Structure formats: structure tokens, C-alpha cells
CSV table of C-alpha atoms in Angstrom, one decimal:
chain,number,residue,atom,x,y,z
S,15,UNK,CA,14.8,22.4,5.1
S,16,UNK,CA,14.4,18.8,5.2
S,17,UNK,CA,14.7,17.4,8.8
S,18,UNK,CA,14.6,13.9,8.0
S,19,UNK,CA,16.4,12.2,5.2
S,20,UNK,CA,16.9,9.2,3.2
S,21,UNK,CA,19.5,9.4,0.8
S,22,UNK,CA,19.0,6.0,-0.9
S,23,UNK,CA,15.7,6.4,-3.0
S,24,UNK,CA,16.1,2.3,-4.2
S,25,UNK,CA,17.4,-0.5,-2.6
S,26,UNK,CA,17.1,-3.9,-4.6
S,27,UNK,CA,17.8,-7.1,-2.7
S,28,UNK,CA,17.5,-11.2,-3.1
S,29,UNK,CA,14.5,-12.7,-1.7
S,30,UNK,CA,15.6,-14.2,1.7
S,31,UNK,CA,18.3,-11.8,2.2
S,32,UNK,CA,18.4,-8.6,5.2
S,33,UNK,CA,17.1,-4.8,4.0
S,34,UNK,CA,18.2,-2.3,5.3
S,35,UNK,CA,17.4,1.1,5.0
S,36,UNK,CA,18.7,4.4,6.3
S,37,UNK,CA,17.2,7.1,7.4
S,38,UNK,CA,19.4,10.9,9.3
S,39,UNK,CA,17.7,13.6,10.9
S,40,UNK,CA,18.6,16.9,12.1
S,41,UNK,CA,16.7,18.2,14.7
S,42,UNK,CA,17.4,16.9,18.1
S,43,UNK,CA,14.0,17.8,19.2
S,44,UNK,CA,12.4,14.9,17.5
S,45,UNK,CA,12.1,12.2,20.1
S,46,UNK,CA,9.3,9.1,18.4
S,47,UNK,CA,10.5,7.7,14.9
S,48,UNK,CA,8.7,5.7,12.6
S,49,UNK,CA,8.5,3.6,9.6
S,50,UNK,CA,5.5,3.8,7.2
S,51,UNK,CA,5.0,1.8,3.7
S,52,UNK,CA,3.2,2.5,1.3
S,53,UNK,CA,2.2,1.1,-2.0
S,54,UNK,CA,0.9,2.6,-5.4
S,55,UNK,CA,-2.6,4.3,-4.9
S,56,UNK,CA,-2.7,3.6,-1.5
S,57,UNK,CA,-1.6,5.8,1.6
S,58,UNK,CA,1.0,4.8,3.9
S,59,UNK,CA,0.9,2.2,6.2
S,60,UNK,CA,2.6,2.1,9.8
S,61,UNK,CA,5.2,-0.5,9.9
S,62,UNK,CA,7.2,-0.1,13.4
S,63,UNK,CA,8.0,2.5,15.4
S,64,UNK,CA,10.6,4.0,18.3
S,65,UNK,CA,11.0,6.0,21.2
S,66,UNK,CA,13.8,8.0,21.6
S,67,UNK,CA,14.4,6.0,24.9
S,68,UNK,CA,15.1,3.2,23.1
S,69,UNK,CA,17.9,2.2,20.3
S,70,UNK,CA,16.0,-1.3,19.1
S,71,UNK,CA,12.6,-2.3,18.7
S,72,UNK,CA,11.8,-5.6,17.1
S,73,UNK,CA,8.6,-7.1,15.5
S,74,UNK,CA,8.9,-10.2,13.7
S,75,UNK,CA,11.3,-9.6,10.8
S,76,UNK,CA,11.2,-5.5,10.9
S,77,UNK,CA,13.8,-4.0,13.4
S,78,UNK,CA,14.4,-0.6,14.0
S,79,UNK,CA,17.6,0.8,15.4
S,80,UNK,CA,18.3,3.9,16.9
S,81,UNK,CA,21.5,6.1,17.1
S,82,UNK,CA,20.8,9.3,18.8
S,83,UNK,CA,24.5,10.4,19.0
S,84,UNK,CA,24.6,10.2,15.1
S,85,UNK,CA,20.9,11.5,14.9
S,86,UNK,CA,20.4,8.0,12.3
S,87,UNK,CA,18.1,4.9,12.2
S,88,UNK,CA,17.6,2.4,10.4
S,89,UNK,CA,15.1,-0.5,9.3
S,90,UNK,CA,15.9,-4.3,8.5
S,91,UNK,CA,14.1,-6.4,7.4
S,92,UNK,CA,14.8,-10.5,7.4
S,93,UNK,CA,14.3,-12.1,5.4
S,94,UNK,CA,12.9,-9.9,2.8
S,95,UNK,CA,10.0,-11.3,0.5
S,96,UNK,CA,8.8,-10.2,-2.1
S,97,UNK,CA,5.6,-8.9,-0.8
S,98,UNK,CA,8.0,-6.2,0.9
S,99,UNK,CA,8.1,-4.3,-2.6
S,100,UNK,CA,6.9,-0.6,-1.6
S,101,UNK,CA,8.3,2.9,-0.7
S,102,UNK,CA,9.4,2.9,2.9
S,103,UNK,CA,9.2,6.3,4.7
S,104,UNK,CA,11.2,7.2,7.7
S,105,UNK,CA,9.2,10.1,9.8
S,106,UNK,CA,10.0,11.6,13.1
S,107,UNK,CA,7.4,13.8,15.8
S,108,UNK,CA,8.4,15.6,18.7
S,109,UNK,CA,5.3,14.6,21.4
S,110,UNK,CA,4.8,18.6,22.2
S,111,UNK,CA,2.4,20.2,19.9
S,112,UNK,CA,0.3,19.1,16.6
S,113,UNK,CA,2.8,15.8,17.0
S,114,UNK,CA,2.6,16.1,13.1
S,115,UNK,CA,5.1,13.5,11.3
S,116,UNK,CA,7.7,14.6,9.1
S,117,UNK,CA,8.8,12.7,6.3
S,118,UNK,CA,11.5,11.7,4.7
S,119,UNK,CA,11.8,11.2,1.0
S,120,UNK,CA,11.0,7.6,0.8
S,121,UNK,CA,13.3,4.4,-0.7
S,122,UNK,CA,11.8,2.1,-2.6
S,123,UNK,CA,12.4,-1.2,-2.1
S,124,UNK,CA,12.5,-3.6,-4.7
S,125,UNK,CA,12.6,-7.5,-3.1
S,126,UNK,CA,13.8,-9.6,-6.6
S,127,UNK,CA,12.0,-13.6,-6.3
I,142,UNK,CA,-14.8,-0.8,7.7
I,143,UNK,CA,-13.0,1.1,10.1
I,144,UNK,CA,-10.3,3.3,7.8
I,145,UNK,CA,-9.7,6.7,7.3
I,146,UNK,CA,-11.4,7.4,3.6
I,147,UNK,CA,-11.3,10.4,1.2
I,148,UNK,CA,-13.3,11.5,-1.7
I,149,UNK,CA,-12.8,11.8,-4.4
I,150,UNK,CA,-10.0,9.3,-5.3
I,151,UNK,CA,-8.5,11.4,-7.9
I,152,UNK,CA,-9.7,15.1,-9.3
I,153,UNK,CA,-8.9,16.5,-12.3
I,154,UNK,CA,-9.4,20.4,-12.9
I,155,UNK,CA,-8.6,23.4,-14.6
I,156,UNK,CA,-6.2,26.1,-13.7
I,157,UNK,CA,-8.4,28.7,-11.6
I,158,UNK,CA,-11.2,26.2,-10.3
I,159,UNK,CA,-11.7,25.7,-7.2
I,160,UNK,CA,-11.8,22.1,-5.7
I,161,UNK,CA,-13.0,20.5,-2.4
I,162,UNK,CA,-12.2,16.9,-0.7
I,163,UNK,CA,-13.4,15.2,2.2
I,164,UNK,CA,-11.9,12.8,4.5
I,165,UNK,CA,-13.9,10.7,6.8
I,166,UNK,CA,-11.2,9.5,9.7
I,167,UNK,CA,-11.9,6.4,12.0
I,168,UNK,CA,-14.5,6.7,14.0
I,169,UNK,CA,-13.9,8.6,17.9
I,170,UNK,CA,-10.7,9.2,16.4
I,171,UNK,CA,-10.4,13.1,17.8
I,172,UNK,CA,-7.3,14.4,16.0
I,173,UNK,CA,-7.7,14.9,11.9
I,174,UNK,CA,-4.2,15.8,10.2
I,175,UNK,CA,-4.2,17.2,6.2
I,176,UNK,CA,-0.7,16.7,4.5
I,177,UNK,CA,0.3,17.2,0.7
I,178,UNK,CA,2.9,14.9,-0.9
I,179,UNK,CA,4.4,15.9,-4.5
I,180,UNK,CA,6.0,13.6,-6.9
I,181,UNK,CA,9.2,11.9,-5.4
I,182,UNK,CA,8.9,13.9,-2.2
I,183,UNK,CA,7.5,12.2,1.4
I,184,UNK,CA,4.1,13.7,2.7
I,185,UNK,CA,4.1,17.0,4.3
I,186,UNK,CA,2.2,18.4,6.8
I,187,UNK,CA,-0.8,20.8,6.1
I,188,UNK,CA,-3.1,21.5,9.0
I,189,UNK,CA,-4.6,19.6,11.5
I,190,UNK,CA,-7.8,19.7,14.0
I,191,UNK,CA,-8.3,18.2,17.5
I,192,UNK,CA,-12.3,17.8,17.2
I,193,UNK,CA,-13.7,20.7,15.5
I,194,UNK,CA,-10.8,23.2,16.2
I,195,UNK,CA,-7.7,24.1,13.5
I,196,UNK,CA,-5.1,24.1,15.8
I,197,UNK,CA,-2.4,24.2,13.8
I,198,UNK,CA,-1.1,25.4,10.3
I,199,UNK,CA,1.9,24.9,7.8
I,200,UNK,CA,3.0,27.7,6.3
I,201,UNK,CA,2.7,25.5,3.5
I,202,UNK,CA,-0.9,26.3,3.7
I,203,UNK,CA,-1.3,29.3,1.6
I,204,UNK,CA,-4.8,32.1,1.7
I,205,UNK,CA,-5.6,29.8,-1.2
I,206,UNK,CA,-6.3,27.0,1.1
I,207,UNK,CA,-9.5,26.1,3.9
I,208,UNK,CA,-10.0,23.0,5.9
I,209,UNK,CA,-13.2,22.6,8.2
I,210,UNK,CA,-14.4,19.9,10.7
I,211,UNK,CA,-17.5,21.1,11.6
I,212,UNK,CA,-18.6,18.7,13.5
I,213,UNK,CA,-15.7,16.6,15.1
I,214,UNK,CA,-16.1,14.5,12.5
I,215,UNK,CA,-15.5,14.3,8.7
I,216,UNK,CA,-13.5,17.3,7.2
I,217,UNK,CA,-12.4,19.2,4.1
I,218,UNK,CA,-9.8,20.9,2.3
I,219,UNK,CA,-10.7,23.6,-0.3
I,220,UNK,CA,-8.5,24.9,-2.5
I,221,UNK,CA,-9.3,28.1,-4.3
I,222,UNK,CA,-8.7,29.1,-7.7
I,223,UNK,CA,-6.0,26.3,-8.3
I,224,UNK,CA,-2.6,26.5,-9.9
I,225,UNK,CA,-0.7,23.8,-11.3
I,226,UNK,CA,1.9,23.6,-8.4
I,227,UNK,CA,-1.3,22.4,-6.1
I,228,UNK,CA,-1.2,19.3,-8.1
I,229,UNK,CA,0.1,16.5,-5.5
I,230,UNK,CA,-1.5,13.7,-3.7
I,231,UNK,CA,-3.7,15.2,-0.4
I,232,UNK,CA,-3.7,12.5,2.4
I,233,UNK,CA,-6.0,12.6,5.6
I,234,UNK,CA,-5.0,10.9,8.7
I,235,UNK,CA,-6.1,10.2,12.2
I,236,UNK,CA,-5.3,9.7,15.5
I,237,UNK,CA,-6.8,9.6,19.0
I,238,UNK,CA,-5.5,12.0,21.2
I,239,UNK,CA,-2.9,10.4,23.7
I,240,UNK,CA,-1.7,8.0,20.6
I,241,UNK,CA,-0.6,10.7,18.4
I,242,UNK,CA,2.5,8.6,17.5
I,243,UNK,CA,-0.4,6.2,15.9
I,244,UNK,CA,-1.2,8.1,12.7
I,245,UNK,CA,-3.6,6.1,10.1
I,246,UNK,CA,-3.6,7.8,6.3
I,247,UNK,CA,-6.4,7.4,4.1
I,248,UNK,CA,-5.2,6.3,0.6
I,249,UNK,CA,-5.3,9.8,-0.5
I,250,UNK,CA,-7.1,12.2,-3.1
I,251,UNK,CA,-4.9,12.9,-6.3
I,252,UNK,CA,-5.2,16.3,-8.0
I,253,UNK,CA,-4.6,17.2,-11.3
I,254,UNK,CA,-4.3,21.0,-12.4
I,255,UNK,CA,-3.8,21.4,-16.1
């Protein structure tokens, strides 16, 4: 049963334009989201993150939006570079327990020069 | 340096081995977190320690499989007489305790079952 899902597995996009990736969940127990990257042979890397008392969180040109009613977020990034090339992962925790993260699937994002 | 690192980097074995990795998390970082990720799937979780103690396992985590942090500090994962479904990518990660949200993964040990 996957709990968090990202149905895109690619996203291509012009240098210097917006990304954005997607990213449901189903369980509305889940209440911290994040955003990892990673790249070949390395593990992944945290990117931004969210509290469910939120529905934005910016840091330079990643923002994270949050839609608890339609249990979705998303991640934009502008403007994309190249050097944003990588598998993004979407993960969720609830803060009771082993607070362990559960992944989505990943989308890789390809930035074209 | 201050990451998370695992050993080895990659494994190769043979059906029925047995194999053992290690991951090193950052230093007085108290919570140590195994998960598994297979090809075109995201990492999922294992088992994790808060010091020394297994507090928590998947159900993912079959008889087959044994983590240990003796000490607090560095642990492993052993997995017993493998089978070729075992072979994934097995990533370490760290937290300290009251920053759980901040998880840091080591780039992973990649195992091969043939």
C-alpha cells in the first residue's frame, strides 16, 4: 500500500523555466512532508521541507505547497538549471513513533541547457 | 567529514551467503534508521535504533535479517542466507532525537545476489 505517490516518474523542462512536481498521499495521519534529491550513487539529499501547519514554505528557488484538503503537495523550482538534474522524492512522517519517512516513487527531473 | 557513511559501497554475492554492512552515522546523532530501496521504487523503511535499542521493525524485515548498534554508535545489517529478491540498494540515515524530520542518508551499500 503506497501512502505517498508520485505519478509522474519524468519531468523534462527548459533551463530557466518553473518545475513542478507532484506528489498525493493517503493517510491523514502524516503531518511533516519533505523533499529529498538524490543523484546516481549517492543517497538522498534533503531539499525543503513542511509542517502540516503550513501550506508554503519557500527557500530560494524551491517552494513547497501544501493542500491538506486534497492530501497533495507539490515542489517548484525557478528557475530550473541544469544542475537540478536528479530524482526528487516526496516523503511524509507522522512525529509519533520511529518518525520513519515514507517515500514516494521518485520523478526524475531532467533540466534541458 | 561529518556524513553518515556505509561499507561496503557495493557487494556482490551468491545466492545463500550471508552478507554484513555497516553504517557509521554523524557523530551524537542518537537515532540510526536502515531502509531498502529496489529498482524504480523510493527507499523503504527497515528498522531503526534510538542509541543502542531496536525500537522499531518493518515487517519488511524478515527472520532473514539482524541489525545491531552495540554501542550507540556505528551499526549493521546482516542478511542471512541471501536470495536474489534482497538485491536493492541499503541506505543508513541519522537523526538527533527532537529533529527527526532532519534525516541525513549515507550514499548507500548496493547488493547484488546472483
Amino acid at each position: 500500500d503506497q501512502q505517498v505517490k508520485q505519478n509522474s516518474p519524468s519531468l523534462s523542462v527548459q533551463e530557466g523555466r518553473i518545475s513542478i512536481l507532484n506528489c498525493d498521499y493517503t493517510n491523514s495521519m502524516f503531518d511533516y512532508f519533505l523533499w529529498y534529491k538524490k543523484y546516481p550513487a549517492e543517497g538522498p539529499t534533503f531539499l525543503i521541507s513542511i509542517s502540516s501547519i503550513k501550506d508554503k514554505n519557500e527557500d530560494g528557488r524551491f517552494t513547497v505547497f501544501l493542500n491538506k484538503s486534497a492530501k497533495h503537495l507539490s515542489l517548484h523550482i525557478v528557475p530550473s538549471q541544469p544542475g537540478d538534474s536528479a530524482v526528487y522524492f516526496c516523503a511524509a512522517q507522522t512525529q509519533t513513533g520511529a518518525n520513519n519517512l515514507f517515500f514516494g516513487t521518485g520523478t526524475r527531473l531532467t533540466v534541458i541547457p | 567529514d561529518t556524513g553518515v557513511s556505509q561499507d561496503p559501497r557495493h557487494k556482490i554475492t551468491k545466492r545463500g551467503q550471508n552478507v554484513t554492512f555497516r553504517c557509521d552515522p554523524i557523530s551524537e546523532h542518537n537515532r540510526l534508521y536502515w531502509y531498502r530501496q529496489t529498482l524504480g521504487q523510493g527507499p523503504e523503511f527497515l528498522t531503526y535504533f534510538q542509541n543502542e535499542a531496536q525500537l522499531e521493525k518493518s515487517r519488511l524485515l524478515s527472520d532473514r535479517f539482524s541489525a545491531e548498534r552495540p554501542k550507540g554508535s556505528f551499526s549493521t545489517l546482516e542478511i542471512q542466507r541471501t536470495e536474489q529478491g534482497d538485491s536493492a540498494m541499503y541506505l543508513c540515515a541519522s537523526s538527533f532525537r527532537g529533529r527527526d524530520n532532519e534525516q541525513f542518508f549515507g550514499p548507500g551499500t548496493r547488493l547484488t545476489v546472483l
